CSV table of C-alpha atoms in Angstrom, one decimal:
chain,number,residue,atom,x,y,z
A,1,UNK,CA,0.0,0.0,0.0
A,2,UNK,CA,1.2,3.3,-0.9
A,3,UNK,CA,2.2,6.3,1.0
A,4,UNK,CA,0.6,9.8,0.6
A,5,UNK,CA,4.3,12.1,0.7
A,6,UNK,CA,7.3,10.7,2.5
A,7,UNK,CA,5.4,9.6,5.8
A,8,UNK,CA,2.3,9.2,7.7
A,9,UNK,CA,-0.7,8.3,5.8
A,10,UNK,CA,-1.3,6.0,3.6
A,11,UNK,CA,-3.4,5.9,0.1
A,12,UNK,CA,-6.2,4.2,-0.4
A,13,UNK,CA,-7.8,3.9,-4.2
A,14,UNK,CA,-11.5,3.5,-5.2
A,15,UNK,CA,-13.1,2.8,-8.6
A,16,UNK,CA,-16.1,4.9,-8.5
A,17,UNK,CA,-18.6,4.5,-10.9
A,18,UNK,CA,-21.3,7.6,-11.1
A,19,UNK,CA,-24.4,8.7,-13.7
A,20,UNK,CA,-25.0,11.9,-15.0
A,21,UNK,CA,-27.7,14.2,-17.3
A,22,UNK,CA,-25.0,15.7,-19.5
A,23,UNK,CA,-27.3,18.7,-20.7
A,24,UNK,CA,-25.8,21.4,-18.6
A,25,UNK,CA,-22.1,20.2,-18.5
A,26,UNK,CA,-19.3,20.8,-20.8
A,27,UNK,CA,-18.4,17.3,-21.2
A,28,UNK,CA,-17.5,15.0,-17.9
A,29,UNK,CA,-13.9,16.2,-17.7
A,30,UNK,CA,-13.1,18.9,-15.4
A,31,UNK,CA,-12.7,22.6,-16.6
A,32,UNK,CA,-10.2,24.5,-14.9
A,33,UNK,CA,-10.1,28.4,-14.9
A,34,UNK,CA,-12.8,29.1,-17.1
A,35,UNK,CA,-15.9,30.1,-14.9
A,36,UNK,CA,-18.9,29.9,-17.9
A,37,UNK,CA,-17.9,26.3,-18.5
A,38,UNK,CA,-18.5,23.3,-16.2
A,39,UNK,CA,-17.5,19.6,-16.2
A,40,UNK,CA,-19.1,16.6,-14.1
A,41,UNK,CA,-15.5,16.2,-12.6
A,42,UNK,CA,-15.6,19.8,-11.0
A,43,UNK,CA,-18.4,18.7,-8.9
A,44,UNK,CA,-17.2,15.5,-8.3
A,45,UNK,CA,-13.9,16.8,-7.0
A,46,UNK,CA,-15.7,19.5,-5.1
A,47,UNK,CA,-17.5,16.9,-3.3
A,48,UNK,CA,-14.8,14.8,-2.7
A,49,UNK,CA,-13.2,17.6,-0.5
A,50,UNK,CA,-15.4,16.9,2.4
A,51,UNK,CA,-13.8,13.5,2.6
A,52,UNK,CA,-10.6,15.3,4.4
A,53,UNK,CA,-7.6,13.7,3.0
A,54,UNK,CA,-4.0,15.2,3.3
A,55,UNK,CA,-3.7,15.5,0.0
A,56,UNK,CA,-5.9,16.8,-3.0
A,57,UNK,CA,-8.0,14.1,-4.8
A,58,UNK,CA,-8.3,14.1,-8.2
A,59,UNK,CA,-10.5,11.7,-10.1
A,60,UNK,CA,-9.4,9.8,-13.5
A,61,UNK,CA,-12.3,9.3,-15.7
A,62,UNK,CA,-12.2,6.1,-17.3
A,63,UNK,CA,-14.6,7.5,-20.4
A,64,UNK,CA,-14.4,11.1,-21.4
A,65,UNK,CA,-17.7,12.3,-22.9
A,66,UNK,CA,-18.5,15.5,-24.4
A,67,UNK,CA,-20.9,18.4,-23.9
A,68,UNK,CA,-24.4,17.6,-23.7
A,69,UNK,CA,-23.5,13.7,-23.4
A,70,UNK,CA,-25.3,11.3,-21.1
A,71,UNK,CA,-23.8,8.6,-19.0
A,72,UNK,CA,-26.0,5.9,-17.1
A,73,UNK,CA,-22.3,4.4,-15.7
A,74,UNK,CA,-19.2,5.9,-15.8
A,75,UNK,CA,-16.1,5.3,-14.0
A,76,UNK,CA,-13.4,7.2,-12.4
A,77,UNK,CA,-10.4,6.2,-9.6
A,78,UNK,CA,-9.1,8.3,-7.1
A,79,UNK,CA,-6.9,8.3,-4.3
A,80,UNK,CA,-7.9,8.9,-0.7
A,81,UNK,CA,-5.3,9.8,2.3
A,82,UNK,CA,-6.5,10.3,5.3
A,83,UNK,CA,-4.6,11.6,8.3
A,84,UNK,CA,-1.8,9.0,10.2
A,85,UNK,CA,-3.6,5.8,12.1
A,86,UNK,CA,-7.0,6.6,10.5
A,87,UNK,CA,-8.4,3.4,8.8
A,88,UNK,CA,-9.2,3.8,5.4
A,89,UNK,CA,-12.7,5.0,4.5
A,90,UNK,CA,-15.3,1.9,3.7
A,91,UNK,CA,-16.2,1.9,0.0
A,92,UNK,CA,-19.7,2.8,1.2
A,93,UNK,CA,-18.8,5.9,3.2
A,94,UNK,CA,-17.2,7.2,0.1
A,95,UNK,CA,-20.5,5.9,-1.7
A,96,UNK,CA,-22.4,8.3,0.8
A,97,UNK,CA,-20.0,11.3,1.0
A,98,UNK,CA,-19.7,11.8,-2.1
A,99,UNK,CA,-23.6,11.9,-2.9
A,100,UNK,CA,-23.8,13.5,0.1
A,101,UNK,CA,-21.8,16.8,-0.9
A,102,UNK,CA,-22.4,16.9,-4.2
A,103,UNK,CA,-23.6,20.4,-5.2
A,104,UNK,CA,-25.7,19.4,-8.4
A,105,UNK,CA,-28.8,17.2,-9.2
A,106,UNK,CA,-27.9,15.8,-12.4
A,107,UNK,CA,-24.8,13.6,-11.6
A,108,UNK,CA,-25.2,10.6,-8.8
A,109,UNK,CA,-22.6,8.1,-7.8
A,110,UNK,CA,-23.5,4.9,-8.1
A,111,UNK,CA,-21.0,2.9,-5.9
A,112,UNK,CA,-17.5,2.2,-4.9
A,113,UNK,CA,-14.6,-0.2,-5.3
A,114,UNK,CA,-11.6,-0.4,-3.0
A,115,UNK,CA,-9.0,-1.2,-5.8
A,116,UNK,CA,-5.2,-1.9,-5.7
A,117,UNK,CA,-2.8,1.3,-6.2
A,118,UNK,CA,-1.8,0.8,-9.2
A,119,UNK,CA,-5.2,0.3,-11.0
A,120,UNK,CA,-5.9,2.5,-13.4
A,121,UNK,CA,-9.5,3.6,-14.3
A,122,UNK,CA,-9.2,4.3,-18.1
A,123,UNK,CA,-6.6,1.3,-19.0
A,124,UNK,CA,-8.0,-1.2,-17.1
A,125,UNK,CA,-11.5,-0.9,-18.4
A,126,UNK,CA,-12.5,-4.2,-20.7
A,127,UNK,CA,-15.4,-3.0,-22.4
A,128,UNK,CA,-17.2,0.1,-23.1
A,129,UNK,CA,-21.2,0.1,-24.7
A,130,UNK,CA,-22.5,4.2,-25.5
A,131,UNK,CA,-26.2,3.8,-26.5
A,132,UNK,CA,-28.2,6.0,-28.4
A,133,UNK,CA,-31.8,7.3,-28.7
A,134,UNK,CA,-33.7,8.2,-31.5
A,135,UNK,CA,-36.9,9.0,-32.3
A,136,UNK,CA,-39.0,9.6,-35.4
A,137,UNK,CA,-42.5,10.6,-35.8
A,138,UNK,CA,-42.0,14.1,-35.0
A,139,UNK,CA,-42.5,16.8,-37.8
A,140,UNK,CA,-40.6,19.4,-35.7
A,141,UNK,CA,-38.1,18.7,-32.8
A,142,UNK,CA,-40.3,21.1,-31.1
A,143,UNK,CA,-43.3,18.2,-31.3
A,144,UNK,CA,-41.1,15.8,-28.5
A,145,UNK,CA,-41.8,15.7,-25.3
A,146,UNK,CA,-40.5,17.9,-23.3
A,147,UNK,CA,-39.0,15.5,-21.1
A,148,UNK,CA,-37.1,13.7,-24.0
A,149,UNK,CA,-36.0,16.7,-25.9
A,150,UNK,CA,-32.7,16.9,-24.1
A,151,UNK,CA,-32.2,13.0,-24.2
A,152,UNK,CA,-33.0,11.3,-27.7
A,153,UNK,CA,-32.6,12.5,-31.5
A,154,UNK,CA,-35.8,13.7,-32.9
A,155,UNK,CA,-35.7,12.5,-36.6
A,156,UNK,CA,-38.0,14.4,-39.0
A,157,UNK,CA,-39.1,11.2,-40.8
A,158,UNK,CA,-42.0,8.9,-40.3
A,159,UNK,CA,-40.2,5.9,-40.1
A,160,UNK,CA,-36.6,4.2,-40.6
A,161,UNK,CA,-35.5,1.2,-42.8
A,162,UNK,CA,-34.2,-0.7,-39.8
A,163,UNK,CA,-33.5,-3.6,-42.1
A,164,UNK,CA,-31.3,-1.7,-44.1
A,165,UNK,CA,-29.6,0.0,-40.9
A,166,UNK,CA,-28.8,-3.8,-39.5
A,167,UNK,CA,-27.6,-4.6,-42.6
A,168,UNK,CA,-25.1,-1.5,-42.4
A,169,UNK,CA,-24.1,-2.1,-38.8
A,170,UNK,CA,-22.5,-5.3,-40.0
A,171,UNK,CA,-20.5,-3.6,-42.0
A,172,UNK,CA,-18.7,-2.4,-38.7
A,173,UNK,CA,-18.5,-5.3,-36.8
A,174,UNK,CA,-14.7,-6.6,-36.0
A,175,UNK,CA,-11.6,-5.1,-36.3
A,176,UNK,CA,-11.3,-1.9,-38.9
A,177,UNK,CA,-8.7,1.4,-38.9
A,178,UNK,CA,-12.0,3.6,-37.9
A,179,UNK,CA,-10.3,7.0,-39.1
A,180,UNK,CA,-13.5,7.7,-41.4
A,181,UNK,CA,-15.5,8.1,-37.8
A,182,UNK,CA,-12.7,10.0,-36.0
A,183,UNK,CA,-12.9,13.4,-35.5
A,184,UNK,CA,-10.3,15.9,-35.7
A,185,UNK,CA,-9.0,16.8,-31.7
A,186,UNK,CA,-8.9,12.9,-31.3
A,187,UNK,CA,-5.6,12.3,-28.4
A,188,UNK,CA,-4.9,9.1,-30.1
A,189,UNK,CA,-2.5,7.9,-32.9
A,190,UNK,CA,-4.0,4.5,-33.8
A,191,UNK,CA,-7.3,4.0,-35.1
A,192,UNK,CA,-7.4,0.1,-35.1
A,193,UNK,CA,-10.6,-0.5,-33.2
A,194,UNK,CA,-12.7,-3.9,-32.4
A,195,UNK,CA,-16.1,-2.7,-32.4
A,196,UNK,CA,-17.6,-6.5,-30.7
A,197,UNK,CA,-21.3,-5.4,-30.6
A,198,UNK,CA,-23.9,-3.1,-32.9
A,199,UNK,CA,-27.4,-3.2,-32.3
A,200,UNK,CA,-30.3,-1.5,-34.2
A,201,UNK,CA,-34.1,-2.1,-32.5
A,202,UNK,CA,-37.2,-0.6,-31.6
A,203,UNK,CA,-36.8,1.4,-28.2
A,204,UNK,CA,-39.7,1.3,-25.1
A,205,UNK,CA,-42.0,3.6,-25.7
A,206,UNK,CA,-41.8,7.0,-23.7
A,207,UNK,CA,-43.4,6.9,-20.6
A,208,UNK,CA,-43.8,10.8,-21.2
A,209,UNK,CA,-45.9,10.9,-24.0
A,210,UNK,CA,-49.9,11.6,-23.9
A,211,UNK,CA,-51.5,8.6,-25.1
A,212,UNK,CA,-52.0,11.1,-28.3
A,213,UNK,CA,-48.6,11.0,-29.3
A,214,UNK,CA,-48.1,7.8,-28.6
A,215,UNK,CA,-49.6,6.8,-31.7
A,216,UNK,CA,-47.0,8.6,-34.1
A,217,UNK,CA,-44.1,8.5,-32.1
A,218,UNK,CA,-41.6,5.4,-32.4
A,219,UNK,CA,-38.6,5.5,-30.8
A,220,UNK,CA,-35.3,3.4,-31.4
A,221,UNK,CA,-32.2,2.2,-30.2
A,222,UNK,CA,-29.0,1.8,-31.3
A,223,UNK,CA,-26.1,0.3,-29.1
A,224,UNK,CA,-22.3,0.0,-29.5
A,225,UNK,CA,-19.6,-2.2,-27.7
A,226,UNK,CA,-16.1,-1.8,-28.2
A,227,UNK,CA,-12.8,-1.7,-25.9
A,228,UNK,CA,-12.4,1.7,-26.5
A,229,UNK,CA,-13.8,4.1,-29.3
A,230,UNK,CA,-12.5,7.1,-31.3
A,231,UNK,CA,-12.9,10.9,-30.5
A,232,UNK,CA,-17.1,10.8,-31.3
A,233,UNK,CA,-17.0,7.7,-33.3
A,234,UNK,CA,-19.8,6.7,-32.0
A,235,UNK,CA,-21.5,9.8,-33.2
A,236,UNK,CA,-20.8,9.7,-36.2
A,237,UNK,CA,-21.2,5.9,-36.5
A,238,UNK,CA,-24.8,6.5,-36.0
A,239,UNK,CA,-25.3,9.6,-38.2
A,240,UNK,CA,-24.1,7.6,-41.5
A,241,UNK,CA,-26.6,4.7,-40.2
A,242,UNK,CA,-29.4,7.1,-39.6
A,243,UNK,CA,-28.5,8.3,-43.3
A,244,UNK,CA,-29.0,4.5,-44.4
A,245,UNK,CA,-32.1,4.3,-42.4
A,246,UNK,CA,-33.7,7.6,-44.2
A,247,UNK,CA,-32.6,5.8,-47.7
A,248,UNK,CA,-30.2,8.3,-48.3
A,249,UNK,CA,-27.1,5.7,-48.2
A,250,UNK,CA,-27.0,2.3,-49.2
A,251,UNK,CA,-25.3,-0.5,-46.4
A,252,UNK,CA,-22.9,-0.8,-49.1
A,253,UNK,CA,-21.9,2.9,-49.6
A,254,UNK,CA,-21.3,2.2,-45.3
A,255,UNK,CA,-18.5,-0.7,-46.2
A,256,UNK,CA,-17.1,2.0,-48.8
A,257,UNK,CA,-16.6,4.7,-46.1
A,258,UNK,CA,-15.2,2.5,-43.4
A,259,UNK,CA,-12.4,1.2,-46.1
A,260,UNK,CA,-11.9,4.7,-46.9
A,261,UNK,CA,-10.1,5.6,-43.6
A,262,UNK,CA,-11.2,9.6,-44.7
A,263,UNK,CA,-12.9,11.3,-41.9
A,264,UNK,CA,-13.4,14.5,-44.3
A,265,UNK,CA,-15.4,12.2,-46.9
A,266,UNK,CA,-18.7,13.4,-48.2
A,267,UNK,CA,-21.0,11.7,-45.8
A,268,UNK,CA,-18.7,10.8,-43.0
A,269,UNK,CA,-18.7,14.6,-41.8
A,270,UNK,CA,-22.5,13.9,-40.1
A,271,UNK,CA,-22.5,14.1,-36.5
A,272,UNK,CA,-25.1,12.8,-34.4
A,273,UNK,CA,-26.4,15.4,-32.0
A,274,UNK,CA,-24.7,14.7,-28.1
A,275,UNK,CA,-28.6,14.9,-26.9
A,276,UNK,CA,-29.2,11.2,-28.0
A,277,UNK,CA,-25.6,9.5,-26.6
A,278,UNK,CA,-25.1,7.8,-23.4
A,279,UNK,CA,-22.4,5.8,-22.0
A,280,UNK,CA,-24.4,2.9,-21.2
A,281,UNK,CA,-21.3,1.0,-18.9
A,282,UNK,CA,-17.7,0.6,-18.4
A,283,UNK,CA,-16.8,-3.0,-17.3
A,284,UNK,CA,-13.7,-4.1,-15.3
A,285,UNK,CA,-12.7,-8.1,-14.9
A,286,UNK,CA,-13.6,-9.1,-11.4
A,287,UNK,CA,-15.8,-6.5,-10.4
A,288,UNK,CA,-19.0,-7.4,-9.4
A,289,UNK,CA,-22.5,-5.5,-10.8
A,290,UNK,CA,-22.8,-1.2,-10.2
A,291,UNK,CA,-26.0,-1.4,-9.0
């Protein structure tokens, strides 16, 4: 077990893994010295002050997701020192503490790990899956619910070739250089990613729609499993599928752009709104359930 400075206390590390409504944050990583802009770490980090240790904690986000972004799990570590000859906090005091102090609505922690010092929340993670919402039926955005307007992709179509979208997806499936999907700003070099899992389906309806809307409203699902993933791949993943789905590409045209490795192509540009995405779970080997 590692020390916290030369002497004296000694560092403990959790995994954490925490939700959030990503509508009024500028992503989930922390924004320093910039007081109009926000991330879910600020608060997270704010919160974490009340736990007292010696030295300032700092979370590492496993899963870094942009503005307006969604997660129902991420994950984060951090490191805890508290004073000399005080036991190490039980993962469920931090649990509490943390959601205790935490100064805004939209982001919940869900529970934590005690892991050992040297794990590391983004390297360690085995598998990522981001879903995303859409919904078609609506003539205007303006027509969605209010309730769902910040949290699903209102498509100006009456219905989708979902057929045709499945057909695409497998198109993606295995191991592919993704650089049509990457945007510009990505941090990595290599764009070699396994993309294990691609799902297109019919969604539950909304539980906030008047039985009225009901009737024209359909909403969708598309989910996407993958070690890691490219600066908004998933983004634009599902724009070009959306584009198959409207009839606009064909699931062959899909196959052309992947082999193209050009992310400034004609149709790989598109760029799923951030309302729709959420990080659906980062998974770890031998950790038991979040929730």
């Amino acid at each position: 077990m590692g020390s916290c400075g030369t002497v004296g206390p000694l560092r403990a590390r959790y995994l954490v893994f925490f939700q959030y409504l990503g509508t009024d944050f500028n992503g989930v990583a922390a924004v320093r010295d910039n007081h109009r802009a926000v991330g879910v770490q600020n608060f997270l980090e704010e919160a974490a002050k009340r736990l007292n240790s010696v030295e300032p904690i700092r979370f590492t986000i496993s899963s870094r997701t942009d503005a307006g972004v969604h997660a129902l799990s991420n994950a984060a570590h951090l490191d805890i020192c508290r004073r000399s000859g005080l036991p190490p906090y039980s993962p469920e005091v931090v649990t509490q503490a943390l959601n205790t102090h935490l100064k805004h609505r939209d982001i919940r922690v869900l529970k934590a790990f005690r892991v050992p010092n040297d794990f590391h929340a983004r390297r360690a993670a085995t598998s990522r899956t981001y879903l995303y919402r859409l919904a078609t039926g609506c003539s205007w955005p303006d027509q969605l619910p209010v309730f769902e307007q910040n949290v699903c992709w209102a498509l100006q179509t009456k219905c989708l070739d979902v057929a045709a979208m499945q057909e695409a997806a497998q198109h993606l499936l295995g191991t592919h250089d993704f650089s049509a999907f990457q945007s510009a700003g990505s941090p990595t070099t290599n764009p070699v990613r396994t993309l294990r899992r691609v799902s297109v389906s019919s969604g539950p309806a909304s539980p906030f729609a008047l039985p009225q809307e009901s009737r024209k409203l359909q909403f969708w699902t598309l989910e996407f499993e993958s070690q890691s993933f490219l600066y908004r791949q998933v983004r634009r993943m599902t724009a070009v599928l959306v584009a198959v789905g409207q009839g606009t590409l064909t699931p062959t045209q899909v196959k052309a752009i992947l082999e193209s490795q050009d992310p400034l192509g004609k149709y790989q540009t598109r760029v799923a709104p951030a309302r729709g995405l959420f990080l659906k779970s980062v998974l770890y080997d031998d950790l038991g359930p979040t929730s």
